[in-house]
CSV table of C-alpha atoms in Angstrom, one decimal:
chain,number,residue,atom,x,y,z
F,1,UNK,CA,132.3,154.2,104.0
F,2,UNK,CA,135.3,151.7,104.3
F,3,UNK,CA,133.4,149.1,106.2
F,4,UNK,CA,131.2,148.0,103.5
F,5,UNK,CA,131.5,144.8,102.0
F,6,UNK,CA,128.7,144.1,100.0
F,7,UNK,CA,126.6,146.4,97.3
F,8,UNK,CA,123.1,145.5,96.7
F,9,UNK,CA,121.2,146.8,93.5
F,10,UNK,CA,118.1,147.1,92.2
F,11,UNK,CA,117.9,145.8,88.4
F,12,UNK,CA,115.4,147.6,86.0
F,13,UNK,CA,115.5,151.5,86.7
F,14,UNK,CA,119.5,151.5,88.2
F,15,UNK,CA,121.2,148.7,85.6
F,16,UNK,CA,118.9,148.2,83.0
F,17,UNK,CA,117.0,151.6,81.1
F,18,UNK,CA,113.4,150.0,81.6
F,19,UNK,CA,112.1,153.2,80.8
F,20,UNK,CA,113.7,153.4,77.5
F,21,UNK,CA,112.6,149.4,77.0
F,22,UNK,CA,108.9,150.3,77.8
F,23,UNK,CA,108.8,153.4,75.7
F,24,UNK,CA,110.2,151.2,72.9
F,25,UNK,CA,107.4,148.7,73.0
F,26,UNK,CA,104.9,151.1,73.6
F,27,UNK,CA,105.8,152.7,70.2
F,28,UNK,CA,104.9,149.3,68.9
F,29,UNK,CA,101.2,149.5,70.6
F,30,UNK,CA,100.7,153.2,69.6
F,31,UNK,CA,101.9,152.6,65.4
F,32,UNK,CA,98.5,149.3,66.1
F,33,UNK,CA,96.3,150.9,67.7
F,34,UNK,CA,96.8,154.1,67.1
F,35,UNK,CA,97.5,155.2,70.8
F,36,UNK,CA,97.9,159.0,71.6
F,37,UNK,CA,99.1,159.8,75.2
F,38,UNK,CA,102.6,160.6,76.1
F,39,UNK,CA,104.6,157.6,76.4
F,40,UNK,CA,106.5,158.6,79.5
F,41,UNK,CA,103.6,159.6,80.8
F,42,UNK,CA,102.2,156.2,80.2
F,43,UNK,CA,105.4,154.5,81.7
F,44,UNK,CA,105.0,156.6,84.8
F,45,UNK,CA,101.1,155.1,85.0
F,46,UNK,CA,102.1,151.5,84.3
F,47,UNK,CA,104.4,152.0,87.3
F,48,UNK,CA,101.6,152.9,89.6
F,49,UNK,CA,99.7,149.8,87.9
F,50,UNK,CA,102.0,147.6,88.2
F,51,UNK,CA,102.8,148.6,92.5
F,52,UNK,CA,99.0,147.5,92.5
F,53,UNK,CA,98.9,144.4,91.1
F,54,UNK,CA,101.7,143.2,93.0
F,55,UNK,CA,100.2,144.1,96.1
F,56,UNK,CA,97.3,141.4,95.1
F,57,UNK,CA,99.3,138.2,95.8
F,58,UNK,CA,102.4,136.2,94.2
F,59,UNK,CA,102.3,136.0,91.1
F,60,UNK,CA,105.3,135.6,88.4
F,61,UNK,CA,107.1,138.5,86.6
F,62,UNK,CA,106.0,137.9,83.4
F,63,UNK,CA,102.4,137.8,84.3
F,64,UNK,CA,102.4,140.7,86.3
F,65,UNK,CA,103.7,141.9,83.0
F,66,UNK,CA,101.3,140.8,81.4
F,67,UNK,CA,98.3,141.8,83.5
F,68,UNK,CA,99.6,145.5,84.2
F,69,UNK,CA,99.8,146.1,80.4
F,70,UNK,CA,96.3,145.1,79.6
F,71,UNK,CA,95.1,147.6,82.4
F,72,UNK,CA,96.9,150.0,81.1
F,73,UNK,CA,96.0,150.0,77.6
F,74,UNK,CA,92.7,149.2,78.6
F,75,UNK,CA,92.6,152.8,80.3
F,76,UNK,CA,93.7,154.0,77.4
F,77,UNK,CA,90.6,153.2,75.9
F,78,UNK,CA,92.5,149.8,73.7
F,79,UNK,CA,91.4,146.4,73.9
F,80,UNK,CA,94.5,144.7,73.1
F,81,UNK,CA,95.2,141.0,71.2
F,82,UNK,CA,96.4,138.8,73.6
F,83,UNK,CA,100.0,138.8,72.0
F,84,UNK,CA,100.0,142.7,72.3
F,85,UNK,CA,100.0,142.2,76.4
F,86,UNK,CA,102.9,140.4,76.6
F,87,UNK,CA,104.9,142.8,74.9
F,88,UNK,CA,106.6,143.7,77.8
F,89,UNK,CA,107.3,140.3,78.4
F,90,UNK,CA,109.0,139.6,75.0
F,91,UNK,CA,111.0,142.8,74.8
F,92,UNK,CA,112.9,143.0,78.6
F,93,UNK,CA,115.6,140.5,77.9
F,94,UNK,CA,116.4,143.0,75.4
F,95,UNK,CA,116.5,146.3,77.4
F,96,UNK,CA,119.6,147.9,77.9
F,97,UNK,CA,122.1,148.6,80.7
F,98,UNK,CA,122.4,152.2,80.9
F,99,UNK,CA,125.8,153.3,79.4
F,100,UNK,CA,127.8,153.5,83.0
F,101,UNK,CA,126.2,150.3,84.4
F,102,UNK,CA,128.9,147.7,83.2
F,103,UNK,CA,131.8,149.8,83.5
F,104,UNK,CA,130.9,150.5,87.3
F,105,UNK,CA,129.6,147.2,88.2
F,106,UNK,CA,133.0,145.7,87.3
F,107,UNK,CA,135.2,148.6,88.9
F,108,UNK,CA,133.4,147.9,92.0
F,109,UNK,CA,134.3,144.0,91.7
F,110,UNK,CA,138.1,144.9,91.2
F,111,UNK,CA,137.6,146.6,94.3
F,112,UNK,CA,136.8,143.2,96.2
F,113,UNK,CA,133.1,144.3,97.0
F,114,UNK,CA,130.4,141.4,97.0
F,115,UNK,CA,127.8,142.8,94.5
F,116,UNK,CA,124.5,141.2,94.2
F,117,UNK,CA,120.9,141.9,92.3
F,118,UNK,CA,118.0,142.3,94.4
F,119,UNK,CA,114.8,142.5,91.4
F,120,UNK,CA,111.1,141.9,91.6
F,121,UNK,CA,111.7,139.7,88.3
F,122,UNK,CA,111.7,135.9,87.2
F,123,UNK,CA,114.9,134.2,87.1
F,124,UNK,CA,114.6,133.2,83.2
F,125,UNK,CA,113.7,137.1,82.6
F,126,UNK,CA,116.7,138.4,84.9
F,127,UNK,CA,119.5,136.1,82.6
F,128,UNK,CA,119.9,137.9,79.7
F,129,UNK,CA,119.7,141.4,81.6
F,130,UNK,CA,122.9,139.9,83.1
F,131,UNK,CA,124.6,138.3,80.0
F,132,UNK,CA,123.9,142.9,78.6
F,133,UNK,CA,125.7,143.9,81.6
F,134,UNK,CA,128.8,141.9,81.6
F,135,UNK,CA,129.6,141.3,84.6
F,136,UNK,CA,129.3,138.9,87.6
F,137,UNK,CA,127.3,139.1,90.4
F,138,UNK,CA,128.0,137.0,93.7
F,139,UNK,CA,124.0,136.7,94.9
F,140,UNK,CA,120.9,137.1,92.2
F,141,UNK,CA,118.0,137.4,94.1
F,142,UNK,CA,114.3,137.2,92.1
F,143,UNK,CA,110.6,137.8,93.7
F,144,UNK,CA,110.5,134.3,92.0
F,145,UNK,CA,112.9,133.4,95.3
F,146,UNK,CA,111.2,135.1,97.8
F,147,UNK,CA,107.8,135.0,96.7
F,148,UNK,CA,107.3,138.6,97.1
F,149,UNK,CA,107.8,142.2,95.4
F,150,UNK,CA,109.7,145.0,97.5
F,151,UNK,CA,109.2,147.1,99.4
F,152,UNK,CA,108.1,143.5,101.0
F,153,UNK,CA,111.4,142.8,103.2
F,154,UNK,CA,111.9,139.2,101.4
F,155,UNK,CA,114.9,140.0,99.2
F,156,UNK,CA,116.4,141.6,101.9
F,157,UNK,CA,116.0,139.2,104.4
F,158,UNK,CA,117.5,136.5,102.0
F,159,UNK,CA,120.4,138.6,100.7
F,160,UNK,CA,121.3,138.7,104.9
F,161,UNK,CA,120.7,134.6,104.9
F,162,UNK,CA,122.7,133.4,101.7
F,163,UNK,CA,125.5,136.0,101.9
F,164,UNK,CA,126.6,136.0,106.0
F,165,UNK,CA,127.2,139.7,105.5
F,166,UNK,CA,126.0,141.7,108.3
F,167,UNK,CA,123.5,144.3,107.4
F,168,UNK,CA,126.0,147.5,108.8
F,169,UNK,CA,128.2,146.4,105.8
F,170,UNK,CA,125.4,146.2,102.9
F,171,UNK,CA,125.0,149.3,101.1
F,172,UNK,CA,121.7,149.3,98.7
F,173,UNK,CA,121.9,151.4,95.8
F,174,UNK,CA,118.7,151.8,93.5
F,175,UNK,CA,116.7,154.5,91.8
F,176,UNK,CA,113.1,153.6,92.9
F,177,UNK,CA,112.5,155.5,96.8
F,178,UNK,CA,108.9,153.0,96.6
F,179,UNK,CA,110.5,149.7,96.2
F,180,UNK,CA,114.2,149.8,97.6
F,181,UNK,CA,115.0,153.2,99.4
F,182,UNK,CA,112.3,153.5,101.4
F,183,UNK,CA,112.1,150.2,102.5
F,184,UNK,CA,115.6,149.4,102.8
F,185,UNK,CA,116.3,152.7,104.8
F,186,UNK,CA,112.8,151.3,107.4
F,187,UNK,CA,115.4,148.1,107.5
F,188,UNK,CA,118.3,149.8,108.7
F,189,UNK,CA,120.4,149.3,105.2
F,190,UNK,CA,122.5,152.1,104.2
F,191,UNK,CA,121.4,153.3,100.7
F,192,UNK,CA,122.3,155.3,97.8
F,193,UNK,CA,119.4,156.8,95.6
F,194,UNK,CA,120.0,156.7,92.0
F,195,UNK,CA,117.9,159.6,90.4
F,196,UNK,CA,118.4,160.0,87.1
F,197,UNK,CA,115.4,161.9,86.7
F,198,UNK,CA,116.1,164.5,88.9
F,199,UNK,CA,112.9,164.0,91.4
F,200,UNK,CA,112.2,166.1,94.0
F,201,UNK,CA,112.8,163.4,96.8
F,202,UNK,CA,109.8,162.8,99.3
F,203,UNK,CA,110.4,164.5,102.4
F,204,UNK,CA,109.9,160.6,105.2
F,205,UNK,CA,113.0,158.9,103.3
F,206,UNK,CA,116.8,160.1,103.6
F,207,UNK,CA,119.2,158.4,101.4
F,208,UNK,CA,122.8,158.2,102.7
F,209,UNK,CA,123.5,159.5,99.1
F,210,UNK,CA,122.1,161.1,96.2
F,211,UNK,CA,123.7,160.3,92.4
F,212,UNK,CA,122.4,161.2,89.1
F,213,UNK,CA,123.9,158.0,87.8
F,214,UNK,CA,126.4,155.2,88.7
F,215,UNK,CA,129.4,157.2,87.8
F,216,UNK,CA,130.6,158.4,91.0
F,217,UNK,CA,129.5,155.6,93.3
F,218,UNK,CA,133.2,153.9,93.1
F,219,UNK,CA,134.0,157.2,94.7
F,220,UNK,CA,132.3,157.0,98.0
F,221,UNK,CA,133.4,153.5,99.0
């Protein structure tokens, strides 16, 4: 795969352990309000949720955030305090990279690979995910940008615009097959699917490659 020049990623899910930040917070709701269901199960709902509401229209991270929660909990049978919604909100700048994600991301840039960020997330929110990774990124591109959530084309079509890379050299690595492989495969990128939970993958979408973690992608370049 010499001839690519830049690598795309997807933020929360392939750099930063979102699951693990989620479950976190949600142990915050459960010791209130005494909340019984799984966690991961719960995580795995908001996800669903959270598809949903962006669907609706534009509206910012944080209140996506914001309104998925409450419908969550709300299913759960909780009718949260205000402050309790925005939990997720408060807690992602703190979420961690998972514990290959910095190491990689800078072997790949001493490699001379472009690298950029390609997240349905607010610019403010998307900073300090950065600042935990350690590492630069040539293009950061928000749905605050583009106005949109993938699997909408937007972040895609502006990573082609701002970076003059042609989109045979662009390779798109991620671990969600709804928002980035899917999509970005239907847009002729080539993509790497990060599955770290060791899904059975859906049998419309073909990744170029399959990884259980960030490790080995250096390896395939």
């Amino acid at each position: 795969m010499h001839e690519v020049k830049l690598l795309s990623f997807d933020c929360y899910g392939t750099l930063i352990d979102w699951e693990a930040g989620m479950v976190k917070a949600l142990e915050i709701i459960k010791g209130k309000y005494g909340l019984e269901e799984d966690l991961h199960r719960l995580v795995d709902r908001y996800v669903q949720i959270e598809l949903e509401v962006e669907k609706e229209r534009y509206r910012k991270y944080s209140d996506v955030l914001t309104i998925s929660l409450s419908k969550l909990l709300n299913e759960a049978g909780i009718n949260p305090e205000p402050e309790d919604t925005r939990l997720f909100v408060k807690t992602l700048p703190s979420w961690p990279p998972f514990p290959e994600t910095s190491s990689v991301i800078r072997q790949l840039k001493e490699l001379g690979y472009k690298l950029a960020i390609l997240s349905n997330i607010d610019n403010d929110l998307i900073a300090q995910s950065v600042k935990l990774i350690g590492a630069e990124f040539d293009y950061i591109i928000t749905a605050e940008m583009t106005r949109s959530y993938k699997p909408a084309p937007g972040h895609w079509d502006m990573l082609l615009r701002v970076s003059g890379v042609e989109r045979e050299r662009v390779l798109h690595v991620a671990a969600s097959i709804v928002h980035d492989i899917r999509p970005a495969k239907r847009l002729g990128f080539k993509a790497v699917w990060i599955n770290r939970r060791g899904d059975t993958k859906p049998s419309d979408v073909e990744p170029d490659y399959t990884m259980p973690n960030l490790e080995p992608l250096p390896t395939i370049l």
